[in-house]
Amino acid sequence: MAKGGTQTARAERDWTLVVVWIGIAAVVLLVVGVVLGRLSGAVPHLQAWWQAGPSLTGLVEHLLVNWVGAWNWPASLAWLRPHAGWVAPVTAVLAWVVLIFLFMLPMVTYQIYALRKVVGFMQARVGPTQVGPWGLLQTPADVLKLLTKEDVIPRHADRIVFTIAPFLVLVPASMAYLVIPFGNQQVVDGKVVYSLIGGDLNVGLLYLSAISSVAVIGIIAAGWASNNKYSLLGGMRSAAQLITYEIPLTLAVVPSILWVGSLNLNTIAQYQDHLGNWLVWPCFPGLILFAISALSELGHVPFDLPEAESELVSGYNVEYSGMKFAMFFLAEFSNAFILSALGVTLFLGGWQSPFPESVPLLGWDHGIFAVGWFFLKTLSCVFFLFWLRATLPRLRIDQLMSLGWKILIPVGLLNVLLVAVLRVVLG
Amino acid sequence: MHGSYVSVGVFFLLGIAFVAGTFAASWLLRPHHPHREKLATYECGEKPRGGAWVQFRIVFYCLALSFVVFDVEVVYLIPWAVGLREMDAAGGGWYAIGAMALFLFILLLGWLWELKRKAYDWE
């Protein structure tokens, strides 16, 4: 009897569930129908957008302002009606979402995978193989694992500074993507037809160097707030290294600035329109200087003293765990990409093809082809970093400091003057 | 798009929102089992002795001071570098280079003095 009773109850519950599911399905279908009906109105606007040239600005303008803005908005909601003033901020939001979620996150995740594979093969190992085909899902799995890890804040740590430090490191890293020219942009009569740059600032390079120096504060904060001797030592060393090599890094980009006469990164990329105009020729010492300082800024081999597993355990992030640790890691690999992209833009022609325009396919560098060249060059630089990691030993801190202060800074200053003389002589 | 600095502000705010959002998601997903031993400062398994907030080597402070000097100098170099072509076109190219060389020479004297006082030697 009791058994029969539970069966009846279960059957009733099943029927209730069916009714509920049908109800939910009906509501969903209704919503989808209404939305589709509404969206069909967008088709002519989408066509207009495509014909005018597919830019983010145009998308916002055609869909949000011309279409949604033209709906019958009730008077009470009129203040929400999209208008022309929305274009700039909404475009910026879209650009951020595209750059971070389409470029930075997948890029960084697979950079780590590529590093493990490349260094693995160089050391006669195979790298990750277990998760997914060829281990391809290894790094996404690692990210998920870190997301679900317990977050430990040591008892004696300064909780507030401890939590703010990852922000100070990752936010500048994600802001740096704004000015990187992934490709050209076309402006007709002051209107952007298409653009492959998040925000085309005319002080792009200055912005980039200003933004990237904020991370030093985050690293000192992380090292100090942990209240751990290894962290403090690691943080101080990292900070000393970062500020020492920031000067040669900025000195290395000055020749490119004075050769082109602009701080706008896309103007610098546009200037290098054929192989003979690439800035690597007049600014070759600058490229060497840039490469050395960038390696040091990244805390990369042979300058990986901040990490120094054998002496400092792991540097300023010893006490960090879970997602907070992941933020430092993410920022490190994101900066490797940014600095490679910057080196490519300043010295190696940016998104320009090395072949003349007349060569079919290989010579094309308009629209999406420019993005292809940009990634080919930048990822080659990133590969170069991995290669170094498998090749070189680590410097001592006194060697690091003398190299920075006694050699790179005077060489950098001399290089600036020499390139300036060359520029004036050539006219 | 020239001079559109709205995007800088948006990137800043969304960057913060991204980190905060990830932390919030992680807070919802992760376990919370604090334990006295787990929250102790890590010192390779030994019992931690004292804090880390102690007086620190002066070398780092000296380096930071030198850094400020050179960084300000770089800030001065950048507008000069941007304007050099224009100055050259106006006929003042050599004058501009001479002025910068003089400025860098004075800086070089300071650098030599610091070198002589062994400010850049790490012991």
XYZ file of C-alpha atoms in Angstrom:
550
model
C 0.000 0.000 0.000
C 2.725 2.365 1.031
C 4.628 1.334 -2.074
C 1.599 1.926 -4.329
C 1.076 5.307 -2.685
C 4.566 6.529 -3.521
C 4.144 5.300 -7.104
C 0.918 7.297 -7.481
C 2.591 10.338 -5.987
C 5.512 9.940 -8.423
C 3.110 9.569 -11.389
C 1.272 12.727 -10.349
C 4.536 14.586 -10.022
C 5.555 13.390 -13.494
C 2.334 14.760 -14.995
C 2.771 18.038 -13.202
C 6.288 18.215 -14.607
C 5.016 17.593 -18.156
C 2.496 20.402 -17.818
C 5.129 22.741 -16.388
C 7.563 21.873 -19.199
C 4.911 22.464 -21.874
C 4.139 25.821 -20.244
C 7.818 26.786 -20.179
C 8.242 25.681 -23.808
C 5.224 27.768 -24.848
C 6.597 30.855 -23.100
C 10.069 30.335 -24.617
C 8.590 29.895 -28.108
C 6.514 33.026 -27.647
C 9.556 35.032 -26.535
C 11.686 33.640 -29.387
C 8.918 34.469 -31.870
C 8.540 38.008 -30.611
C 12.315 38.528 -30.531
C 12.735 37.072 -34.045
C 9.888 39.241 -35.332
C 11.485 42.242 -33.735
C 14.960 41.267 -34.971
C 13.766 40.840 -38.563
C 13.426 44.605 -38.544
C 17.195 44.726 -38.063
C 17.967 43.006 -41.378
C 17.961 46.151 -43.562
C 20.089 47.899 -40.922
C 22.546 45.005 -40.916
C 22.721 45.169 -44.732
C 23.370 48.898 -44.585
C 26.081 48.309 -41.992
C 27.765 45.653 -44.126
C 27.689 47.800 -47.261
C 29.121 50.828 -45.472
C 32.067 48.739 -44.230
C 31.909 46.486 -41.187
C 33.278 48.567 -38.298
C 32.305 48.345 -34.639
C 31.336 52.018 -34.705
C 29.085 51.376 -37.700
C 27.452 48.393 -35.982
C 26.573 50.519 -32.965
C 25.403 53.338 -35.195
C 23.211 51.214 -37.479
C 21.738 48.798 -34.964
C 21.562 50.781 -31.750
C 21.011 54.337 -32.899
C 19.230 54.014 -36.269
C 17.178 50.897 -35.478
C 16.572 50.588 -31.729
C 16.611 54.372 -31.414
C 13.812 54.609 -33.978
C 11.394 52.367 -32.049
C 8.337 53.859 -30.396
C 9.734 54.530 -26.972
C 7.103 55.301 -24.309
C 7.611 58.728 -22.785
C 8.514 57.242 -19.387
C 11.433 55.322 -20.960
C 12.484 58.050 -23.382
C 15.650 58.738 -21.372
C 16.819 55.205 -22.287
C 16.481 55.752 -26.045
C 19.891 55.236 -27.716
C 21.153 58.330 -29.494
C 24.341 59.428 -31.278
C 26.073 60.220 -27.977
C 26.064 56.491 -27.206
C 28.251 55.525 -30.140
C 31.685 56.214 -28.582
C 31.146 54.540 -25.173
C 29.206 51.551 -26.551
C 31.860 51.011 -29.238
C 34.509 51.054 -26.529
C 32.583 48.435 -24.514
C 32.254 46.228 -27.620
C 35.943 46.680 -28.432
C 36.901 45.637 -24.907
C 34.697 42.566 -25.004
C 36.042 41.537 -28.430
C 39.687 42.134 -27.489
C 39.580 40.452 -24.096
C 37.288 37.512 -24.788
C 38.227 36.869 -28.424
C 41.936 37.648 -28.194
C 43.431 37.892 -24.729
C 41.842 34.941 -22.928
C 42.124 32.283 -25.689
C 45.526 33.681 -26.658
C 46.928 33.458 -23.135
C 45.420 30.024 -22.471
C 46.941 28.549 -25.599
C 50.196 30.445 -25.138
C 50.670 28.445 -21.944
C 49.803 25.224 -23.799
C 52.217 26.157 -26.608
C 54.951 26.944 -24.086
C 54.572 23.547 -22.445
C 54.525 21.740 -25.799
C 57.448 23.671 -27.327
C 59.689 23.462 -24.275
C 58.640 19.814 -23.924
C 59.744 18.918 -27.451
C 62.966 20.902 -27.037
C 63.748 18.824 -23.951
C 62.854 15.528 -25.698
C 59.549 15.211 -23.814
C 56.043 15.414 -25.250
C 54.332 17.947 -22.987
C 50.649 17.621 -22.029
C 48.835 14.757 -23.814
C 46.068 13.563 -21.500
C 43.232 16.115 -21.499
C 41.585 16.295 -24.916
C 43.254 15.416 -28.242
C 47.019 16.163 -28.054
C 46.360 17.609 -24.601
C 44.588 20.575 -26.199
C 42.128 20.959 -23.326
C 44.858 20.902 -20.671
C 45.092 24.664 -20.117
C 41.317 25.364 -20.158
C 41.036 22.563 -17.566
C 43.778 24.268 -15.521
C 41.873 27.554 -15.641
C 38.679 25.836 -14.456
C 40.620 24.106 -11.711
C 42.050 27.421 -10.476
C 38.555 28.927 -10.584
C 37.265 26.290 -8.175
C 40.289 26.296 -5.849
C 39.971 27.532 -2.286
C 41.319 31.042 -1.845
C 43.750 31.178 1.072
C 44.615 34.553 2.593
C 47.283 34.092 5.288
C 46.300 35.187 8.801
C 49.029 37.802 9.083
C 48.520 39.293 5.635
C 47.064 42.719 4.901
C 43.759 41.502 3.461
C 42.811 44.658 1.557
C 46.148 45.217 -0.179
C 46.400 41.446 -0.749
C 43.129 41.550 -2.708
C 43.838 44.803 -4.579
C 47.252 43.645 -5.877
C 45.891 41.271 -8.596
C 43.702 44.127 -9.889
C 46.754 46.398 -10.154
C 48.535 43.780 -12.229
C 45.766 42.509 -14.528
C 43.760 45.693 -15.224
C 46.751 47.469 -16.883
C 47.482 44.288 -18.837
C 43.952 44.244 -20.247
C 43.960 48.014 -20.860
C 47.090 47.682 -22.992
C 45.105 45.931 -25.762
C 43.326 49.209 -26.510
C 46.077 50.716 -28.666
C 47.601 47.644 -30.345
C 47.016 47.925 -34.125
C 45.942 44.410 -35.165
C 45.395 45.824 -38.649
C 44.783 49.027 -40.500
C 41.805 51.303 -40.202
C 40.123 53.152 -43.005
C 38.771 56.613 -42.421
C 36.714 58.331 -45.122
C 35.623 61.936 -44.493
C 36.319 61.616 -40.773
C 34.136 58.490 -40.522
C 35.698 55.154 -39.614
C 34.837 52.642 -42.356
C 36.554 49.768 -40.633
C 39.072 49.594 -37.832
C 41.183 46.814 -36.376
C 42.351 48.909 -33.432
C 40.464 49.063 -30.138
C 40.953 52.810 -29.725
C 43.255 54.780 -32.003
C 44.830 57.134 -29.436
C 47.289 59.654 -30.840
C 49.508 59.173 -27.774
C 49.301 55.359 -28.043
C 52.910 54.580 -27.224
C 53.032 56.937 -24.241
C 49.769 55.432 -22.978
C 51.199 51.929 -23.303
C 54.366 52.716 -21.368
C 52.394 54.594 -18.700
C 49.880 51.758 -18.294
C 52.496 49.033 -18.136
C 54.443 50.730 -15.350
C 51.415 50.543 -13.031
C 51.968 46.794 -12.667
C 55.125 47.434 -10.588
C 52.948 48.850 -7.822
C 50.799 45.724 -7.911
C 53.864 43.513 -7.586
C 55.304 45.437 -4.613
C 51.828 45.453 -3.045
C 51.506 41.682 -3.504
C 54.948 41.040 -2.042
C 54.457 43.329 0.915
C 50.859 42.450 1.778
C 51.588 38.716 2.017
C 53.732 39.353 5.116
C 55.977 36.524 4.005
C 59.748 36.824 3.783
C 59.999 35.114 0.408
C 57.208 37.276 -1.003
C 58.787 40.473 0.268
C 62.219 39.580 -1.120
C 60.668 38.461 -4.400
C 58.506 41.571 -4.650
C 61.433 43.904 -3.942
C 63.658 42.132 -6.445
C 60.922 42.160 -9.088
C 60.296 45.845 -8.512
C 64.013 46.671 -8.710
C 64.314 44.677 -11.916
C 61.171 46.165 -13.461
C 62.111 49.784 -12.768
C 65.717 49.233 -13.849
C 64.709 47.842 -17.240
C 61.818 50.201 -17.791
C 64.282 52.967 -18.668
C 66.138 51.058 -21.433
C 62.772 49.791 -22.698
C 61.460 53.325 -23.127
C 64.812 54.492 -24.535
C 64.608 51.674 -27.086
C 61.283 52.920 -28.456
C 62.371 56.584 -28.718
C 64.312 56.049 -32.028
C 61.158 54.673 -33.669
C 59.172 57.662 -32.410
C 61.647 60.194 -33.768
C 62.029 58.371 -37.084
C 58.293 58.532 -37.768
C 57.546 61.628 -35.714
C 54.422 60.218 -34.070
C 53.325 58.411 -30.937
C 50.348 56.852 -32.687
C 51.067 53.148 -33.093
C 49.007 52.829 -36.270
C 50.830 55.778 -37.866
C 54.110 54.017 -37.043
C 52.795 50.780 -38.596
C 51.506 52.631 -41.682
C 54.894 54.302 -42.158
C 56.580 50.914 -42.643
C 54.743 50.276 -45.919
C 57.459 48.218 -47.597
C 60.368 46.124 -46.400
C 62.899 48.935 -46.968
C 60.898 51.231 -44.703
C 60.742 48.851 -41.744
C 62.145 50.597 -38.704
C 64.382 47.637 -37.943
C 66.938 49.082 -40.417
C 67.515 52.552 -38.934
C 66.731 51.442 -35.367
C 68.458 48.051 -35.270
C 70.316 48.702 -31.953
C 66.926 49.816 -30.632
C 65.459 46.407 -31.476
C 68.267 44.589 -29.624
C 67.857 46.918 -26.654
C 64.090 46.452 -26.793
C 64.399 42.661 -26.875
C 66.755 42.543 -23.878
C 64.710 44.977 -21.791
C 61.424 43.336 -22.742
C 62.752 39.945 -21.626
C 63.671 41.495 -18.308
C 60.352 43.343 -17.959
C 58.569 40.032 -18.501
C 60.722 38.327 -15.887
C 61.571 35.875 -18.641
C 64.643 33.644 -19.011
C 67.496 34.627 -18.721
C 66.106 37.337 -16.423
C 63.676 35.153 -14.477
C 65.090 36.142 -11.099
C 61.694 37.195 -9.739
C 60.540 33.613 -10.115
C 63.800 31.896 -9.060
C 62.115 28.724 -7.793
C 65.339 27.438 -6.286
C 66.031 30.491 -4.082
C 62.796 32.390 -3.556
C 60.274 29.543 -3.897
C 58.301 31.526 -6.494
C 58.742 35.219 -5.735
C 56.071 37.761 -4.859
C 53.128 35.391 -5.427
C 54.117 32.624 -2.957
C 51.052 33.156 -0.770
C 48.587 33.531 -3.619
C 46.273 30.698 -4.564
C 43.237 30.045 -6.733
C 41.947 32.805 -8.988
C 44.153 35.508 -7.444
C 47.219 33.505 -8.444
C 45.704 32.947 -11.894
C 45.466 36.732 -12.368
C 49.238 37.165 -11.947
C 49.846 34.276 -14.309
C 47.398 35.645 -16.866
C 48.979 39.092 -16.708
C 52.447 37.625 -17.222
C 51.493 35.796 -20.430
C 49.308 38.651 -21.616
C 52.277 41.012 -21.221
C 54.432 38.612 -23.242
C 51.943 38.963 -26.081
C 51.640 42.751 -25.693
C 55.397 43.334 -25.700
C 55.852 41.033 -28.707
C 53.088 42.944 -30.494
C 54.737 46.243 -29.566
C 58.123 45.074 -30.836
C 56.505 43.943 -34.098
C 54.695 47.257 -34.504
C 57.729 49.400 -33.720
C 60.447 47.546 -35.602
C 59.105 44.730 -37.781
C 56.485 46.480 -39.863
C 53.415 45.912 -37.676
C 50.564 44.462 -39.720
C 52.321 45.217 -43.052
C 53.309 42.414 -45.386
C 57.052 42.132 -46.162
C 56.206 41.419 -49.833
C 55.315 44.130 -52.358
C 51.621 44.785 -52.921
C 51.813 43.277 -56.435
C 52.498 39.736 -55.160
C 49.106 38.010 -54.956
C 47.974 36.780 -51.513
C 51.412 37.133 -49.845
C 51.620 40.847 -50.633
C 48.113 41.653 -49.398
C 47.875 43.448 -46.108
C 44.445 45.043 -46.157
C 41.569 44.101 -43.892
C 41.794 40.599 -42.473
C 45.105 39.811 -44.252
C 46.775 42.458 -42.071
C 45.576 40.589 -38.976
C 47.141 37.420 -40.406
C 50.531 39.101 -40.861
C 50.308 40.731 -37.452
C 49.650 37.426 -35.705
C 52.270 35.581 -37.757
C 54.943 38.069 -36.694
C 53.815 38.451 -33.093
C 53.500 34.727 -32.504
C 56.957 34.219 -34.022
C 58.261 36.612 -31.363
C 56.361 34.698 -28.685
C 57.906 31.463 -30.020
C 61.315 33.132 -29.755
C 60.597 33.714 -26.046
C 59.784 30.012 -25.562
C 62.930 29.060 -27.420
C 65.024 31.222 -25.104
C 63.337 29.635 -22.103
C 64.577 26.212 -23.184
C 68.063 27.495 -24.040
C 69.500 29.981 -21.581
C 70.533 29.785 -17.908
C 69.661 32.458 -15.336
C 71.686 35.599 -14.547
C 72.750 36.587 -11.031
C 71.096 39.691 -9.575
C 74.347 41.719 -9.508
C 74.936 40.892 -13.188
C 71.363 41.904 -13.942
C 71.723 45.257 -12.201
C 75.099 46.119 -13.761
C 73.813 45.170 -17.208
C 70.835 47.480 -16.796
C 72.442 50.514 -15.187
C 76.003 50.431 -16.518
C 75.469 49.204 -20.079
C 71.891 49.390 -21.364
C 71.035 52.917 -20.169
C 74.122 54.676 -21.645
C 73.857 52.586 -24.830
C 70.178 53.506 -25.083
C 70.902 57.237 -24.718
C 73.717 57.052 -27.280
C 71.423 55.184 -29.665
C 68.782 57.915 -29.382
C 71.343 60.595 -30.306
C 72.809 58.568 -33.190
C 69.403 57.867 -34.712
C 68.500 61.557 -34.309
C 71.683 62.540 -36.207
C 70.917 59.974 -38.917
C 67.379 61.315 -39.215
C 68.571 64.915 -39.612
C 71.330 63.923 -42.079
C 68.855 62.009 -44.242
C 66.363 64.857 -43.953
C 38.349 58.200 -33.410
C 41.307 60.532 -32.841
C 41.310 61.941 -29.353
C 38.562 59.605 -28.211
C 39.598 58.947 -24.650
C 36.208 57.561 -23.661
C 37.554 54.130 -24.582
C 40.377 54.426 -22.015
C 37.842 54.952 -19.244
C 35.657 52.116 -20.502
C 38.634 49.740 -20.709
C 39.610 50.695 -17.159
C 36.126 50.110 -15.735
C 35.574 46.853 -17.656
C 39.034 45.628 -16.649
C 38.082 46.087 -13.003
C 34.676 44.497 -13.621
C 36.336 41.500 -15.298
C 38.670 40.812 -12.362
C 35.911 41.432 -9.812
C 33.495 39.228 -11.769
C 36.002 36.390 -11.950
C 36.645 36.655 -8.217
C 32.881 36.616 -7.562
C 32.399 33.538 -9.780
C 35.281 31.820 -8.040
C 33.799 32.741 -4.647
C 30.544 30.993 -5.618
C 32.274 27.882 -6.944
C 35.081 27.234 -4.500
C 35.111 25.531 -1.096
C 35.599 27.593 2.091
C 37.399 25.589 4.755
C 39.737 27.913 6.633
C 42.052 26.239 9.102
C 44.610 27.703 11.480
C 47.506 25.763 9.992
C 46.396 26.420 6.436
C 46.300 30.170 7.033
C 49.801 30.245 8.496
C 52.529 32.074 6.597
C 54.462 29.758 4.286
C 58.049 29.227 5.281
C 58.878 25.911 3.641
C 57.116 23.918 6.350
C 59.023 25.441 9.274
C 57.129 27.312 12.005
C 57.090 30.955 10.807
C 59.348 33.219 12.870
C 58.397 36.886 13.124
C 56.763 38.988 10.415
C 58.175 40.191 7.128
C 57.394 43.865 7.718
C 60.884 44.825 8.743
C 63.363 47.526 7.767
C 64.770 46.731 4.377
C 68.014 47.266 2.474
C 68.604 50.889 1.475
C 69.886 49.776 -1.961
C 66.339 49.408 -3.240
C 65.481 52.954 -2.181
C 68.588 54.331 -3.910
C 67.678 52.442 -7.083
C 64.181 53.892 -6.971
C 65.651 57.413 -6.654
C 67.914 56.888 -9.676
C 64.958 55.458 -11.550
C 62.922 58.617 -10.959
C 65.777 60.760 -12.349
C 66.119 58.711 -15.523
C 62.392 58.231 -15.979
C 61.771 61.976 -15.852
C 64.542 62.364 -18.413
C 62.806 59.847 -20.693
C 59.567 61.789 -20.313
C 61.524 64.813 -21.541
C 62.950 62.822 -24.469
C 59.585 61.717 -25.861
C 58.107 65.113 -26.881
C 61.530 66.048 -28.271
C 61.533 62.850 -30.357
C 58.012 63.492 -31.659
C 58.884 67.050 -32.652
C 62.329 66.404 -34.141
C 61.156 65.980 -37.749
C 59.136 69.161 -37.573
C 62.033 71.084 -36.022
C 64.308 69.733 -38.756
C 61.865 70.800 -41.455
C 61.896 74.296 -39.922
C 65.706 74.283 -40.130
C 66.414 73.669 -36.449
C 67.360 69.983 -36.569
C 70.992 70.364 -35.480
C 70.015 72.898 -32.825
C 67.504 70.406 -31.385
C 70.095 67.625 -31.334
C 72.671 69.947 -29.747
C 70.233 70.962 -27.012
C 69.387 67.337 -26.265
C 73.080 66.349 -26.319
C 73.829 69.081 -23.758
C 70.978 67.852 -21.564
C 72.151 64.250 -21.823
C 75.753 65.341 -21.078
C 74.670 66.890 -17.773
C 72.785 63.695 -17.007
C 75.874 61.690 -17.946
C 77.888 63.569 -15.302
C 75.361 62.527 -12.679
C 75.427 58.962 -13.966
C 79.262 58.905 -13.779
C 79.144 60.242 -10.216
C 76.680 57.527 -9.215
C 78.863 54.942 -10.954
C 81.912 56.171 -9.019
C 79.996 56.031 -5.711
C 79.162 52.390 -6.560
C 75.421 53.041 -6.468
C 74.894 50.420 -9.174
C 77.035 47.715 -7.566
C 74.980 45.012 -5.951
C 76.676 43.340 -3.007
